[in-house]
Amino acid sequence: MSDLVPVIGGALQKTGSVIVGAVRFGIVVAQLTAASSTMAGLSNQVRSTFKYVEGCADSVDRLSDLAAAKAVDQSTINEHREAATVMRTCHEEAEAMAVECEEMSTLFHETADGHIADYGAVADAANNMPDGIDMADREFYSHP
């Protein structure tokens, strides 16, 4: 090996390992929090989009009633009523999807909280180690 290539070892290597571990911890918590927020936003977006579809179904029903009052052929009236039914079915399925997104958001949030509870103290201790005190091997801190 060339004399120009530094050899990392001892305290520098352990400090680097602590920094990498703390960064990983922070990244995992940030990613879980972002995923929770994204899923909550998706749930709201689905609900607002399909609230519009529900309004469309109501409008199509009104058109069906108007067509019936104007003696429009029954086939046309039935087609409008079927279209409104399909719209409502889509709305029900979208609501179920929005509920699933909310549940996923909650699970991501709970996972982030659990990760903080499991590893937060270790990350804090690692970030605040006094100079000259080496951290134990990473495996020491892992769950069995």
JSON list of C-alpha atoms in Angstrom, two decimals:
[
{"chain": "A", "resi": 1, "resn": "MET", "atom": "CA", "xyz": [0.00, 0.00, 0.00]},
{"chain": "A", "resi": 2, "resn": "SER", "atom": "CA", "xyz": [1.27, 3.47, -0.83]},
{"chain": "A", "resi": 3, "resn": "ASP", "atom": "CA", "xyz": [2.39, 5.82, 1.92]},
{"chain": "A", "resi": 4, "resn": "LEU", "atom": "CA", "xyz": [0.06, 8.42, 0.37]},
{"chain": "A", "resi": 5, "resn": "VAL", "atom": "CA", "xyz": [-3.06, 6.41, 1.23]},
{"chain": "A", "resi": 6, "resn": "PRO", "atom": "CA", "xyz": [-4.09, 7.05, 4.84]},
{"chain": "A", "resi": 7, "resn": "VAL", "atom": "CA", "xyz": [-4.91, 4.08, 7.00]},
{"chain": "A", "resi": 8, "resn": "ILE", "atom": "CA", "xyz": [-7.99, 4.65, 9.10]},
{"chain": "A", "resi": 9, "resn": "GLY", "atom": "CA", "xyz": [-8.12, 2.87, 12.40]},
{"chain": "A", "resi": 10, "resn": "GLY", "atom": "CA", "xyz": [-8.58, 3.23, 16.11]},
{"chain": "A", "resi": 11, "resn": "ALA", "atom": "CA", "xyz": [-10.48, 6.28, 17.34]},
{"chain": "A", "resi": 12, "resn": "LEU", "atom": "CA", "xyz": [-10.98, 7.77, 13.86]},
{"chain": "A", "resi": 13, "resn": "GLN", "atom": "CA", "xyz": [-12.57, 4.57, 12.59]},
{"chain": "A", "resi": 14, "resn": "LYS", "atom": "CA", "xyz": [-14.83, 4.28, 15.64]},
{"chain": "A", "resi": 15, "resn": "THR", "atom": "CA", "xyz": [-15.83, 7.94, 15.39]},
{"chain": "A", "resi": 16, "resn": "GLY", "atom": "CA", "xyz": [-16.71, 7.40, 11.74]},
{"chain": "A", "resi": 17, "resn": "SER", "atom": "CA", "xyz": [-18.77, 4.37, 12.70]},
{"chain": "A", "resi": 18, "resn": "VAL", "atom": "CA", "xyz": [-20.66, 6.40, 15.31]},
{"chain": "A", "resi": 19, "resn": "ILE", "atom": "CA", "xyz": [-21.36, 9.17, 12.81]},
{"chain": "A", "resi": 20, "resn": "VAL", "atom": "CA", "xyz": [-22.58, 6.68, 10.19]},
{"chain": "A", "resi": 21, "resn": "GLY", "atom": "CA", "xyz": [-24.82, 4.99, 12.77]},
{"chain": "A", "resi": 22, "resn": "ALA", "atom": "CA", "xyz": [-26.30, 8.31, 13.89]},
{"chain": "A", "resi": 23, "resn": "VAL", "atom": "CA", "xyz": [-26.89, 9.35, 10.30]},
{"chain": "A", "resi": 24, "resn": "ARG", "atom": "CA", "xyz": [-28.60, 6.02, 9.54]},
{"chain": "A", "resi": 25, "resn": "PHE", "atom": "CA", "xyz": [-30.82, 6.44, 12.61]},
{"chain": "A", "resi": 26, "resn": "GLY", "atom": "CA", "xyz": [-31.79, 9.94, 11.54]},
{"chain": "A", "resi": 27, "resn": "ILE", "atom": "CA", "xyz": [-32.44, 8.86, 7.96]},
{"chain": "A", "resi": 28, "resn": "VAL", "atom": "CA", "xyz": [-34.66, 5.96, 9.02]},
{"chain": "A", "resi": 29, "resn": "VAL", "atom": "CA", "xyz": [-36.71, 8.20, 11.33]},
{"chain": "A", "resi": 30, "resn": "ALA", "atom": "CA", "xyz": [-36.99, 10.88, 8.63]},
{"chain": "A", "resi": 31, "resn": "GLN", "atom": "CA", "xyz": [-38.05, 8.36, 5.98]},
{"chain": "A", "resi": 32, "resn": "LEU", "atom": "CA", "xyz": [-40.68, 6.81, 8.25]},
{"chain": "A", "resi": 33, "resn": "THR", "atom": "CA", "xyz": [-42.02, 10.25, 9.16]},
{"chain": "A", "resi": 34, "resn": "ALA", "atom": "CA", "xyz": [-42.12, 11.27, 5.48]},
{"chain": "A", "resi": 35, "resn": "ALA", "atom": "CA", "xyz": [-43.91, 8.04, 4.54]},
{"chain": "A", "resi": 36, "resn": "SER", "atom": "CA", "xyz": [-46.48, 8.68, 7.28]},
{"chain": "A", "resi": 37, "resn": "SER", "atom": "CA", "xyz": [-47.09, 12.20, 6.02]},
{"chain": "A", "resi": 38, "resn": "THR", "atom": "CA", "xyz": [-47.29, 11.06, 2.39]},
{"chain": "A", "resi": 39, "resn": "MET", "atom": "CA", "xyz": [-49.87, 8.38, 3.19]},
{"chain": "A", "resi": 40, "resn": "ALA", "atom": "CA", "xyz": [-51.98, 10.85, 5.20]},
{"chain": "A", "resi": 41, "resn": "GLY", "atom": "CA", "xyz": [-51.83, 13.27, 2.26]},
{"chain": "A", "resi": 42, "resn": "LEU", "atom": "CA", "xyz": [-52.80, 10.53, -0.18]},
{"chain": "A", "resi": 43, "resn": "SER", "atom": "CA", "xyz": [-55.79, 9.64, 1.99]},
{"chain": "A", "resi": 44, "resn": "ASN", "atom": "CA", "xyz": [-56.96, 13.27, 1.96]},
{"chain": "A", "resi": 45, "resn": "GLN", "atom": "CA", "xyz": [-56.42, 13.53, -1.79]},
{"chain": "A", "resi": 46, "resn": "VAL", "atom": "CA", "xyz": [-58.42, 10.37, -2.48]},
{"chain": "A", "resi": 47, "resn": "ARG", "atom": "CA", "xyz": [-61.27, 11.61, -0.30]},
{"chain": "A", "resi": 48, "resn": "SER", "atom": "CA", "xyz": [-61.41, 15.04, -1.91]},
{"chain": "A", "resi": 49, "resn": "THR", "atom": "CA", "xyz": [-61.26, 13.59, -5.43]},
{"chain": "A", "resi": 50, "resn": "PHE", "atom": "CA", "xyz": [-64.01, 11.09, -4.82]},
{"chain": "A", "resi": 51, "resn": "LYS", "atom": "CA", "xyz": [-66.17, 13.60, -2.96]},
{"chain": "A", "resi": 52, "resn": "TYR", "atom": "CA", "xyz": [-66.37, 15.25, -6.38]},
{"chain": "A", "resi": 53, "resn": "VAL", "atom": "CA", "xyz": [-67.41, 11.89, -7.91]},
{"chain": "A", "resi": 54, "resn": "GLU", "atom": "CA", "xyz": [-70.14, 11.55, -5.27]},
{"chain": "A", "resi": 55, "resn": "GLY", "atom": "CA", "xyz": [-71.43, 14.98, -6.30]},
{"chain": "A", "resi": 56, "resn": "CYS", "atom": "CA", "xyz": [-71.42, 13.84, -9.91]},
{"chain": "A", "resi": 57, "resn": "ALA", "atom": "CA", "xyz": [-73.49, 10.78, -8.96]},
{"chain": "A", "resi": 58, "resn": "ASP", "atom": "CA", "xyz": [-76.05, 13.05, -7.27]},
{"chain": "A", "resi": 59, "resn": "SER", "atom": "CA", "xyz": [-76.15, 15.23, -10.37]},
{"chain": "A", "resi": 60, "resn": "VAL", "atom": "CA", "xyz": [-76.69, 12.22, -12.65]},
{"chain": "A", "resi": 61, "resn": "ASP", "atom": "CA", "xyz": [-79.53, 11.05, -10.37]},
{"chain": "A", "resi": 62, "resn": "ARG", "atom": "CA", "xyz": [-81.16, 14.48, -10.70]},
{"chain": "A", "resi": 63, "resn": "LEU", "atom": "CA", "xyz": [-80.81, 14.23, -14.46]},
{"chain": "A", "resi": 64, "resn": "SER", "atom": "CA", "xyz": [-82.45, 10.79, -14.33]},
{"chain": "A", "resi": 65, "resn": "ASP", "atom": "CA", "xyz": [-85.35, 12.23, -12.34]},
{"chain": "A", "resi": 66, "resn": "LEU", "atom": "CA", "xyz": [-85.66, 15.12, -14.78]},
{"chain": "A", "resi": 67, "resn": "ALA", "atom": "CA", "xyz": [-85.57, 12.73, -17.73]},
{"chain": "A", "resi": 68, "resn": "ALA", "atom": "CA", "xyz": [-88.30, 10.63, -16.10]},
{"chain": "A", "resi": 69, "resn": "ALA", "atom": "CA", "xyz": [-90.43, 13.75, -15.54]},
{"chain": "A", "resi": 70, "resn": "LYS", "atom": "CA", "xyz": [-90.00, 14.71, -19.21]},
{"chain": "A", "resi": 71, "resn": "ALA", "atom": "CA", "xyz": [-91.09, 11.22, -20.35]},
{"chain": "A", "resi": 72, "resn": "VAL", "atom": "CA", "xyz": [-87.66, 10.28, -21.76]},
{"chain": "A", "resi": 73, "resn": "ASP", "atom": "CA", "xyz": [-87.39, 6.62, -22.73]},
{"chain": "A", "resi": 74, "resn": "GLN", "atom": "CA", "xyz": [-86.82, 4.21, -19.84]},
{"chain": "A", "resi": 75, "resn": "SER", "atom": "CA", "xyz": [-83.57, 2.89, -21.33]},
{"chain": "A", "resi": 76, "resn": "THR", "atom": "CA", "xyz": [-81.94, 6.33, -21.11]},
{"chain": "A", "resi": 77, "resn": "ILE", "atom": "CA", "xyz": [-83.20, 6.82, -17.56]},
{"chain": "A", "resi": 78, "resn": "ASN", "atom": "CA", "xyz": [-81.85, 3.38, -16.56]},
{"chain": "A", "resi": 79, "resn": "GLU", "atom": "CA", "xyz": [-78.44, 4.15, -18.09]},
{"chain": "A", "resi": 80, "resn": "HIS", "atom": "CA", "xyz": [-78.20, 7.32, -16.04]},
{"chain": "A", "resi": 81, "resn": "ARG", "atom": "CA", "xyz": [-79.17, 5.50, -12.85]},
{"chain": "A", "resi": 82, "resn": "GLU", "atom": "CA", "xyz": [-76.59, 2.78, -13.58]},
{"chain": "A", "resi": 83, "resn": "ALA", "atom": "CA", "xyz": [-73.93, 5.42, -14.14]},
{"chain": "A", "resi": 84, "resn": "ALA", "atom": "CA", "xyz": [-74.76, 7.00, -10.76]},
{"chain": "A", "resi": 85, "resn": "THR", "atom": "CA", "xyz": [-74.57, 3.56, -9.12]},
{"chain": "A", "resi": 86, "resn": "VAL", "atom": "CA", "xyz": [-71.14, 2.91, -10.65]},
{"chain": "A", "resi": 87, "resn": "MET", "atom": "CA", "xyz": [-69.94, 6.30, -9.41]},
{"chain": "A", "resi": 88, "resn": "ARG", "atom": "CA", "xyz": [-71.14, 5.53, -5.89]},
{"chain": "A", "resi": 89, "resn": "THR", "atom": "CA", "xyz": [-69.46, 2.11, -5.97]},
{"chain": "A", "resi": 90, "resn": "CYS", "atom": "CA", "xyz": [-66.20, 3.81, -6.99]},
{"chain": "A", "resi": 91, "resn": "HIS", "atom": "CA", "xyz": [-66.69, 6.28, -4.14]},
{"chain": "A", "resi": 92, "resn": "GLU", "atom": "CA", "xyz": [-67.13, 3.43, -1.63]},
{"chain": "A", "resi": 93, "resn": "GLU", "atom": "CA", "xyz": [-63.99, 1.70, -2.90]},
{"chain": "A", "resi": 94, "resn": "ALA", "atom": "CA", "xyz": [-62.07, 4.98, -2.78]},
{"chain": "A", "resi": 95, "resn": "GLU", "atom": "CA", "xyz": [-63.19, 5.51, 0.81]},
{"chain": "A", "resi": 96, "resn": "ALA", "atom": "CA", "xyz": [-61.92, 2.05, 1.70]},
{"chain": "A", "resi": 97, "resn": "MET", "atom": "CA", "xyz": [-58.60, 2.93, 0.04]},
{"chain": "A", "resi": 98, "resn": "ALA", "atom": "CA", "xyz": [-58.45, 6.22, 1.97]},
{"chain": "A", "resi": 99, "resn": "VAL", "atom": "CA", "xyz": [-58.98, 4.33, 5.23]},
{"chain": "A", "resi": 100, "resn": "GLU", "atom": "CA", "xyz": [-56.15, 1.94, 4.29]},
{"chain": "A", "resi": 101, "resn": "CYS", "atom": "CA", "xyz": [-53.89, 4.92, 3.58]},
{"chain": "A", "resi": 102, "resn": "GLU", "atom": "CA", "xyz": [-54.73, 6.41, 6.98]},
{"chain": "A", "resi": 103, "resn": "GLU", "atom": "CA", "xyz": [-53.93, 3.10, 8.65]},
{"chain": "A", "resi": 104, "resn": "MET", "atom": "CA", "xyz": [-50.60, 2.90, 6.80]},
{"chain": "A", "resi": 105, "resn": "SER", "atom": "CA", "xyz": [-49.84, 6.47, 7.85]},
{"chain": "A", "resi": 106, "resn": "THR", "atom": "CA", "xyz": [-50.48, 5.53, 11.46]},
{"chain": "A", "resi": 107, "resn": "LEU", "atom": "CA", "xyz": [-48.31, 2.42, 11.16]},
{"chain": "A", "resi": 108, "resn": "PHE", "atom": "CA", "xyz": [-45.41, 4.40, 9.67]},
{"chain": "A", "resi": 109, "resn": "HIS", "atom": "CA", "xyz": [-45.75, 6.94, 12.49]},
{"chain": "A", "resi": 110, "resn": "GLU", "atom": "CA", "xyz": [-45.86, 4.19, 15.14]},
{"chain": "A", "resi": 111, "resn": "THR", "atom": "CA", "xyz": [-42.85, 2.51, 13.55]},
{"chain": "A", "resi": 112, "resn": "ALA", "atom": "CA", "xyz": [-40.89, 5.78, 13.68]},
{"chain": "A", "resi": 113, "resn": "ASP", "atom": "CA", "xyz": [-41.86, 6.23, 17.33]},
{"chain": "A", "resi": 114, "resn": "GLY", "atom": "CA", "xyz": [-40.87, 2.62, 18.06]},
{"chain": "A", "resi": 115, "resn": "HIS", "atom": "CA", "xyz": [-37.53, 3.09, 16.31]},
{"chain": "A", "resi": 116, "resn": "ILE", "atom": "CA", "xyz": [-36.87, 6.19, 18.38]},
{"chain": "A", "resi": 117, "resn": "ALA", "atom": "CA", "xyz": [-37.88, 4.32, 21.55]},
{"chain": "A", "resi": 118, "resn": "ASP", "atom": "CA", "xyz": [-35.62, 1.36, 20.67]},
{"chain": "A", "resi": 119, "resn": "TYR", "atom": "CA", "xyz": [-32.58, 3.20, 19.36]},
{"chain": "A", "resi": 120, "resn": "GLY", "atom": "CA", "xyz": [-32.95, 6.88, 20.27]},
{"chain": "A", "resi": 121, "resn": "ALA", "atom": "CA", "xyz": [-31.09, 6.58, 23.55]},
{"chain": "A", "resi": 122, "resn": "VAL", "atom": "CA", "xyz": [-28.29, 4.68, 21.83]},
{"chain": "A", "resi": 123, "resn": "ALA", "atom": "CA", "xyz": [-28.07, 7.30, 19.07]},
{"chain": "A", "resi": 124, "resn": "ASP", "atom": "CA", "xyz": [-28.01, 10.10, 21.66]},
{"chain": "A", "resi": 125, "resn": "ALA", "atom": "CA", "xyz": [-25.34, 8.33, 23.69]},
{"chain": "A", "resi": 126, "resn": "ALA", "atom": "CA", "xyz": [-23.28, 7.70, 20.56]},
{"chain": "A", "resi": 127, "resn": "ASN", "atom": "CA", "xyz": [-23.56, 11.34, 19.50]},
{"chain": "A", "resi": 128, "resn": "ASN", "atom": "CA", "xyz": [-22.56, 12.56, 22.96]},
{"chain": "A", "resi": 129, "resn": "MET", "atom": "CA", "xyz": [-19.68, 10.21, 23.76]},
{"chain": "A", "resi": 130, "resn": "PRO", "atom": "CA", "xyz": [-16.90, 12.03, 25.58]},
{"chain": "A", "resi": 131, "resn": "ASP", "atom": "CA", "xyz": [-13.60, 12.23, 23.75]},
{"chain": "A", "resi": 132, "resn": "GLY", "atom": "CA", "xyz": [-11.35, 9.28, 24.45]},
{"chain": "A", "resi": 133, "resn": "ILE", "atom": "CA", "xyz": [-14.17, 6.84, 25.21]},
{"chain": "A", "resi": 134, "resn": "ASP", "atom": "CA", "xyz": [-14.70, 4.32, 22.47]},
{"chain": "A", "resi": 135, "resn": "MET", "atom": "CA", "xyz": [-18.11, 2.93, 21.63]},
{"chain": "A", "resi": 136, "resn": "ALA", "atom": "CA", "xyz": [-18.72, -0.77, 21.92]},
{"chain": "A", "resi": 137, "resn": "ASP", "atom": "CA", "xyz": [-18.99, -2.78, 18.74]},
{"chain": "A", "resi": 138, "resn": "ARG", "atom": "CA", "xyz": [-22.30, -2.09, 16.89]},
{"chain": "A", "resi": 139, "resn": "GLU", "atom": "CA", "xyz": [-23.51, -5.64, 17.51]},
{"chain": "A", "resi": 140, "resn": "PHE", "atom": "CA", "xyz": [-23.56, -4.93, 21.24]},
{"chain": "A", "resi": 141, "resn": "TYR", "atom": "CA", "xyz": [-26.42, -2.44, 20.67]},
{"chain": "A", "resi": 142, "resn": "SER", "atom": "CA", "xyz": [-28.50, -4.62, 18.35]},
{"chain": "A", "resi": 143, "resn": "HIS", "atom": "CA", "xyz": [-31.51, -6.60, 19.45]},
{"chain": "A", "resi": 144, "resn": "PRO", "atom": "CA", "xyz": [-30.90, -10.35, 19.86]}
]
